[in-house]
């Protein structure tokens, strides 16, 4: 993310405001980096042990990473267990196990990095969407559900990646896509929320037999066909 400071406007400023709000700093996400946003950034920087200069640079963005993606990275220490980490971070041991399929709960090695899903939805519905937000959500979904396939199937005219997410391993293959046109951006979070519910059903079980569906079907999802238009809108 580029460095932002007072006077900046646009989707990246809105993303910053939204991330601060998810981190517990009250702030309206209007895309205008004014005095209130500068104060919120300084408050967050002070709280995070950073130089409180009011400009959102690389360290400030890094400190907000868990709130932007819904994934916290944890370096294992002696005595760590999945249940203890779940209690510490407000999640569940099962969610940690799903996010870290190669980790052996009874043999966690100090220094090993674990992905900890936060108690936040991976797919937000309280912010206007952009290609930048989409990249973070894709990262968050893949972090929670490593069985999702993630690839870029091309690039837009302006060079933005066209993300595809795949779930299931069945012989019947179905394609879904969203946001063909600029003002259709609302279809992106609708489709991704469906994917999040599907993935959670596969991982944790559900009244809907998502596990059975994933054995019969393979879903290929391109959630933002026109990221350039969404950015303009």
mmCIF file of C-alpha atoms in Angstrom:
data_model
loop_
_atom_site.group_PDB
_atom_site.id
_atom_site.type_symbol
_atom_site.label_atom_id
_atom_site.label_comp_id
_atom_site.label_asym_id
_atom_site.label_seq_id
_atom_site.Cartn_x
_atom_site.Cartn_y
_atom_site.Cartn_z
ATOM 1 C CA UNK A 1 0.000 0.000 0.000
ATOM 2 C CA UNK A 2 1.224 3.500 -0.764
ATOM 3 C CA UNK A 3 1.919 5.996 2.009
ATOM 4 C CA UNK A 4 -1.062 8.213 2.782
ATOM 5 C CA UNK A 5 -1.187 11.536 4.564
ATOM 6 C CA UNK A 6 -3.636 14.311 5.299
ATOM 7 C CA UNK A 7 -5.190 15.643 2.086
ATOM 8 C CA UNK A 8 -5.251 12.299 0.261
ATOM 9 C CA UNK A 9 -8.541 10.939 -1.075
ATOM 10 C CA UNK A 10 -9.800 7.786 -2.715
ATOM 11 C CA UNK A 11 -10.325 4.076 -2.210
ATOM 12 C CA UNK A 12 -6.975 3.542 -0.465
ATOM 13 C CA UNK A 13 -7.834 6.222 2.090
ATOM 14 C CA UNK A 14 -11.218 4.553 2.611
ATOM 15 C CA UNK A 15 -9.464 1.209 3.071
ATOM 16 C CA UNK A 16 -7.217 2.765 5.726
ATOM 17 C CA UNK A 17 -10.207 4.233 7.567
ATOM 18 C CA UNK A 18 -12.040 0.932 7.407
ATOM 19 C CA UNK A 19 -9.029 -0.936 8.774
ATOM 20 C CA UNK A 20 -8.701 1.512 11.654
ATOM 21 C CA UNK A 21 -12.390 1.029 12.423
ATOM 22 C CA UNK A 22 -11.961 -2.753 12.516
ATOM 23 C CA UNK A 23 -8.982 -2.229 14.831
ATOM 24 C CA UNK A 24 -11.217 -0.380 17.281
ATOM 25 C CA UNK A 25 -10.431 3.229 16.369
ATOM 26 C CA UNK A 26 -13.815 4.935 15.742
ATOM 27 C CA UNK A 27 -13.756 6.506 12.293
ATOM 28 C CA UNK A 28 -16.135 6.988 9.371
ATOM 29 C CA UNK A 29 -14.857 5.464 6.129
ATOM 30 C CA UNK A 30 -15.532 8.244 3.610
ATOM 31 C CA UNK A 31 -12.282 8.111 1.609
ATOM 32 C CA UNK A 32 -11.195 11.603 2.720
ATOM 33 C CA UNK A 33 -7.978 11.745 4.747
ATOM 34 C CA UNK A 34 -8.818 14.812 6.814
ATOM 35 C CA UNK A 35 -7.882 15.941 10.350
ATOM 36 C CA UNK A 36 -10.032 13.279 12.026
ATOM 37 C CA UNK A 37 -8.327 10.524 10.061
ATOM 38 C CA UNK A 38 -4.896 11.980 10.838
ATOM 39 C CA UNK A 39 -5.752 11.946 14.545
ATOM 40 C CA UNK A 40 -7.020 8.375 14.304
ATOM 41 C CA UNK A 41 -3.775 7.331 12.615
ATOM 42 C CA UNK A 42 -1.714 9.033 15.340
ATOM 43 C CA UNK A 43 -3.784 7.346 18.054
ATOM 44 C CA UNK A 44 -3.305 3.964 16.427
ATOM 45 C CA UNK A 45 0.411 4.530 15.898
ATOM 46 C CA UNK A 46 0.885 5.459 19.559
ATOM 47 C CA UNK A 47 -1.118 2.410 20.625
ATOM 48 C CA UNK A 48 1.009 0.194 18.365
ATOM 49 C CA UNK A 49 4.363 1.571 19.504
ATOM 50 C CA UNK A 50 5.037 3.422 16.256
ATOM 51 C CA UNK A 51 6.154 6.992 15.654
ATOM 52 C CA UNK A 52 2.903 8.970 15.826
ATOM 53 C CA UNK A 53 3.399 11.189 12.763
ATOM 54 C CA UNK A 54 -0.143 10.844 11.370
ATOM 55 C CA UNK A 55 1.039 9.470 8.012
ATOM 56 C CA UNK A 56 0.153 5.903 7.069
ATOM 57 C CA UNK A 57 3.399 4.385 5.830
ATOM 58 C CA UNK A 58 4.584 0.759 5.545
ATOM 59 C CA UNK A 59 4.808 0.158 9.315
ATOM 60 C CA UNK A 60 1.330 1.528 9.919
ATOM 61 C CA UNK A 61 -0.133 -0.601 7.124
ATOM 62 C CA UNK A 62 1.708 -3.655 8.502
ATOM 63 C CA UNK A 63 0.259 -3.056 11.971
ATOM 64 C CA UNK A 64 -3.235 -3.038 10.445
ATOM 65 C CA UNK A 65 -2.671 -6.227 8.427
ATOM 66 C CA UNK A 66 -4.695 -8.499 10.777
ATOM 67 C CA UNK A 67 -7.696 -6.182 10.554
ATOM 68 C CA UNK A 68 -7.454 -5.789 6.778
ATOM 69 C CA UNK A 69 -7.211 -9.527 6.066
ATOM 70 C CA UNK A 70 -8.827 -11.080 9.141
ATOM 71 C CA UNK A 71 -5.647 -13.133 9.669
ATOM 72 C CA UNK A 72 -3.052 -12.642 12.404
ATOM 73 C CA UNK A 73 0.397 -14.219 12.045
ATOM 74 C CA UNK A 74 1.726 -15.734 15.257
ATOM 75 C CA UNK A 75 5.254 -16.958 15.947
ATOM 76 C CA UNK A 76 5.030 -20.019 18.186
ATOM 77 C CA UNK A 77 6.542 -19.815 21.663
ATOM 78 C CA UNK A 78 7.203 -22.557 24.170
ATOM 79 C CA UNK A 79 3.982 -23.796 25.744
ATOM 80 C CA UNK A 80 1.706 -22.589 22.943
ATOM 81 C CA UNK A 81 -1.229 -24.846 22.124
ATOM 82 C CA UNK A 82 -4.170 -24.429 19.769
ATOM 83 C CA UNK A 83 -6.664 -24.053 22.661
ATOM 84 C CA UNK A 84 -4.439 -21.484 24.417
ATOM 85 C CA UNK A 85 -3.964 -19.477 21.231
ATOM 86 C CA UNK A 86 -7.708 -19.655 20.522
ATOM 87 C CA UNK A 87 -8.447 -18.213 23.978
ATOM 88 C CA UNK A 88 -5.793 -15.529 23.533
ATOM 89 C CA UNK A 89 -6.999 -14.325 20.154
ATOM 90 C CA UNK A 90 -10.739 -14.905 20.513
ATOM 91 C CA UNK A 91 -11.076 -17.672 17.948
ATOM 92 C CA UNK A 92 -11.387 -21.464 18.068
ATOM 93 C CA UNK A 93 -8.839 -24.257 18.080
ATOM 94 C CA UNK A 94 -10.673 -25.818 15.130
ATOM 95 C CA UNK A 95 -10.352 -22.607 13.080
ATOM 96 C CA UNK A 96 -6.601 -22.534 13.800
ATOM 97 C CA UNK A 97 -6.289 -26.192 12.811
ATOM 98 C CA UNK A 98 -8.122 -25.593 9.504
ATOM 99 C CA UNK A 99 -5.909 -22.587 8.715
ATOM 100 C CA UNK A 100 -2.716 -24.555 9.452
ATOM 101 C CA UNK A 101 -3.228 -28.065 8.018
ATOM 102 C CA UNK A 102 0.472 -28.954 8.155
ATOM 103 C CA UNK A 103 0.922 -27.960 11.800
ATOM 104 C CA UNK A 104 0.965 -30.776 14.365
ATOM 105 C CA UNK A 105 -0.929 -29.483 17.439
ATOM 106 C CA UNK A 106 1.015 -31.745 19.798
ATOM 107 C CA UNK A 107 4.407 -30.778 18.317
ATOM 108 C CA UNK A 108 4.359 -27.014 17.712
ATOM 109 C CA UNK A 109 7.912 -25.808 17.166
ATOM 110 C CA UNK A 110 9.102 -22.486 18.651
ATOM 111 C CA UNK A 111 9.496 -19.966 15.838
ATOM 112 C CA UNK A 112 6.942 -21.696 13.638
ATOM 113 C CA UNK A 113 4.507 -19.232 12.051
ATOM 114 C CA UNK A 114 0.806 -19.948 12.423
ATOM 115 C CA UNK A 115 -2.130 -18.217 10.748
ATOM 116 C CA UNK A 116 -4.720 -17.227 13.352
ATOM 117 C CA UNK A 117 -8.182 -16.421 11.927
ATOM 118 C CA UNK A 118 -9.624 -13.435 13.741
ATOM 119 C CA UNK A 119 -13.200 -13.143 14.936
ATOM 120 C CA UNK A 120 -14.061 -10.986 11.929
ATOM 121 C CA UNK A 121 -15.777 -11.857 8.649
ATOM 122 C CA UNK A 122 -13.302 -12.520 5.866
ATOM 123 C CA UNK A 123 -15.667 -10.821 3.399
ATOM 124 C CA UNK A 124 -16.803 -7.366 4.576
ATOM 125 C CA UNK A 125 -20.065 -5.731 3.566
ATOM 126 C CA UNK A 126 -19.523 -2.348 5.229
ATOM 127 C CA UNK A 127 -17.125 -0.766 2.720
ATOM 128 C CA UNK A 128 -17.187 0.074 -0.973
ATOM 129 C CA UNK A 129 -15.112 -2.417 -2.926
ATOM 130 C CA UNK A 130 -11.925 -1.888 -4.896
ATOM 131 C CA UNK A 131 -9.237 -4.089 -6.413
ATOM 132 C CA UNK A 132 -7.046 -3.329 -3.384
ATOM 133 C CA UNK A 133 -9.685 -4.583 -0.972
ATOM 134 C CA UNK A 134 -10.276 -7.641 -3.156
ATOM 135 C CA UNK A 135 -6.591 -8.621 -2.959
ATOM 136 C CA UNK A 136 -6.729 -8.429 0.853
ATOM 137 C CA UNK A 137 -9.935 -10.470 1.016
ATOM 138 C CA UNK A 138 -8.467 -13.124 -1.292
ATOM 139 C CA UNK A 139 -5.444 -13.307 1.019
ATOM 140 C CA UNK A 140 -7.690 -13.570 4.052
ATOM 141 C CA UNK A 141 -9.856 -16.314 2.557
ATOM 142 C CA UNK A 142 -6.827 -18.330 1.484
ATOM 143 C CA UNK A 143 -5.340 -17.877 4.958
ATOM 144 C CA UNK A 144 -8.449 -19.262 6.651
ATOM 145 C CA UNK A 145 -9.176 -21.982 4.114
ATOM 146 C CA UNK A 146 -5.946 -23.231 2.515
ATOM 147 C CA UNK A 147 -7.928 -25.796 0.503
ATOM 148 C CA UNK A 148 -9.169 -22.945 -1.717
ATOM 149 C CA UNK A 149 -7.422 -22.688 -5.039
ATOM 150 C CA UNK A 150 -6.259 -19.141 -5.835
ATOM 151 C CA UNK A 151 -4.849 -17.964 -9.159
ATOM 152 C CA UNK A 152 -4.739 -14.946 -11.442
ATOM 153 C CA UNK A 153 -6.398 -15.773 -14.765
ATOM 154 C CA UNK A 154 -5.245 -12.585 -16.453
ATOM 155 C CA UNK A 155 -4.865 -8.855 -15.959
ATOM 156 C CA UNK A 156 -7.085 -5.857 -16.595
ATOM 157 C CA UNK A 157 -6.244 -3.100 -19.065
ATOM 158 C CA UNK A 158 -4.588 -1.190 -16.211
ATOM 159 C CA UNK A 159 -2.639 -4.251 -15.087
ATOM 160 C CA UNK A 160 -4.747 -5.310 -12.107
ATOM 161 C CA UNK A 161 -4.919 -9.086 -11.525
ATOM 162 C CA UNK A 162 -8.140 -10.941 -12.301
ATOM 163 C CA UNK A 163 -8.411 -13.299 -9.333
ATOM 164 C CA UNK A 164 -10.026 -16.715 -9.524
ATOM 165 C CA UNK A 165 -10.879 -18.790 -6.454
ATOM 166 C CA UNK A 166 -11.699 -22.489 -6.773
ATOM 167 C CA UNK A 167 -13.461 -24.764 -4.289
ATOM 168 C CA UNK A 168 -14.425 -28.419 -4.571
ATOM 169 C CA UNK A 169 -13.005 -31.360 -6.453
ATOM 170 C CA UNK A 170 -16.023 -32.783 -8.208
ATOM 171 C CA UNK A 171 -16.347 -33.696 -11.860
ATOM 172 C CA UNK A 172 -19.173 -31.182 -12.445
ATOM 173 C CA UNK A 173 -17.534 -27.793 -13.010
ATOM 174 C CA UNK A 174 -19.423 -24.501 -12.612
ATOM 175 C CA UNK A 175 -18.180 -20.958 -13.197
ATOM 176 C CA UNK A 176 -19.417 -17.855 -11.379
ATOM 177 C CA UNK A 177 -18.303 -14.278 -11.927
ATOM 178 C CA UNK A 178 -19.239 -10.785 -10.784
ATOM 179 C CA UNK A 179 -18.648 -7.063 -11.395
ATOM 180 C CA UNK A 180 -18.614 -7.051 -15.178
ATOM 181 C CA UNK A 181 -19.591 -3.378 -15.169
ATOM 182 C CA UNK A 182 -18.451 -0.504 -12.984
ATOM 183 C CA UNK A 183 -21.654 -0.027 -10.986
ATOM 184 C CA UNK A 184 -22.063 -3.766 -10.390
ATOM 185 C CA UNK A 185 -19.409 -3.854 -7.658
ATOM 186 C CA UNK A 186 -22.034 -4.942 -5.089
ATOM 187 C CA UNK A 187 -22.119 -8.353 -6.788
ATOM 188 C CA UNK A 188 -18.503 -8.966 -5.712
ATOM 189 C CA UNK A 189 -19.140 -9.159 -1.938
ATOM 190 C CA UNK A 190 -22.376 -11.102 -2.561
ATOM 191 C CA UNK A 191 -20.499 -13.785 -4.490
ATOM 192 C CA UNK A 192 -17.569 -13.845 -2.066
ATOM 193 C CA UNK A 193 -19.864 -14.086 0.959
ATOM 194 C CA UNK A 194 -21.413 -17.156 -0.702
ATOM 195 C CA UNK A 195 -17.904 -18.583 -1.142
ATOM 196 C CA UNK A 196 -17.030 -17.838 2.497
ATOM 197 C CA UNK A 197 -20.165 -19.658 3.686
ATOM 198 C CA UNK A 198 -19.418 -22.584 1.364
ATOM 199 C CA UNK A 199 -15.804 -22.849 2.606
ATOM 200 C CA UNK A 200 -16.868 -22.628 6.248
ATOM 201 C CA UNK A 201 -19.415 -25.385 5.631
ATOM 202 C CA UNK A 202 -16.731 -27.620 4.126
ATOM 203 C CA UNK A 203 -14.334 -26.876 6.997
ATOM 204 C CA UNK A 204 -16.684 -27.014 9.976
ATOM 205 C CA UNK A 205 -19.875 -28.670 8.777
ATOM 206 C CA UNK A 206 -23.310 -27.134 8.228
ATOM 207 C CA UNK A 207 -26.993 -27.933 7.947
ATOM 208 C CA UNK A 208 -26.364 -27.635 4.202
ATOM 209 C CA UNK A 209 -24.208 -30.521 2.981
ATOM 210 C CA UNK A 210 -21.382 -28.362 1.608
ATOM 211 C CA UNK A 211 -18.920 -31.225 2.010
ATOM 212 C CA UNK A 212 -21.045 -33.439 -0.183
ATOM 213 C CA UNK A 213 -21.471 -30.653 -2.724
ATOM 214 C CA UNK A 214 -17.704 -30.090 -2.805
ATOM 215 C CA UNK A 215 -17.230 -33.768 -3.692
ATOM 216 C CA UNK A 216 -19.666 -33.500 -6.601
ATOM 217 C CA UNK A 217 -18.862 -30.013 -7.908
ATOM 218 C CA UNK A 218 -15.890 -27.780 -8.605
ATOM 219 C CA UNK A 219 -16.697 -24.065 -8.478
ATOM 220 C CA UNK A 220 -14.484 -21.524 -10.259
ATOM 221 C CA UNK A 221 -15.222 -18.001 -9.025
ATOM 222 C CA UNK A 222 -13.940 -14.790 -10.644
ATOM 223 C CA UNK A 223 -15.263 -12.158 -8.202
ATOM 224 C CA UNK A 224 -14.249 -9.007 -10.079
ATOM 225 C CA UNK A 225 -14.124 -9.213 -13.862
ATOM 226 C CA UNK A 226 -13.729 -5.431 -14.276
ATOM 227 C CA UNK A 227 -11.501 -4.075 -11.474
ATOM 228 C CA UNK A 228 -10.705 -0.944 -13.487
ATOM 229 C CA UNK A 229 -14.387 -0.047 -13.774
ATOM 230 C CA UNK A 230 -15.009 -0.797 -10.091
ATOM 231 C CA UNK A 231 -12.181 1.586 -9.216
ATOM 232 C CA UNK A 232 -13.745 4.319 -11.326
ATOM 233 C CA UNK A 233 -17.180 3.767 -9.792
#
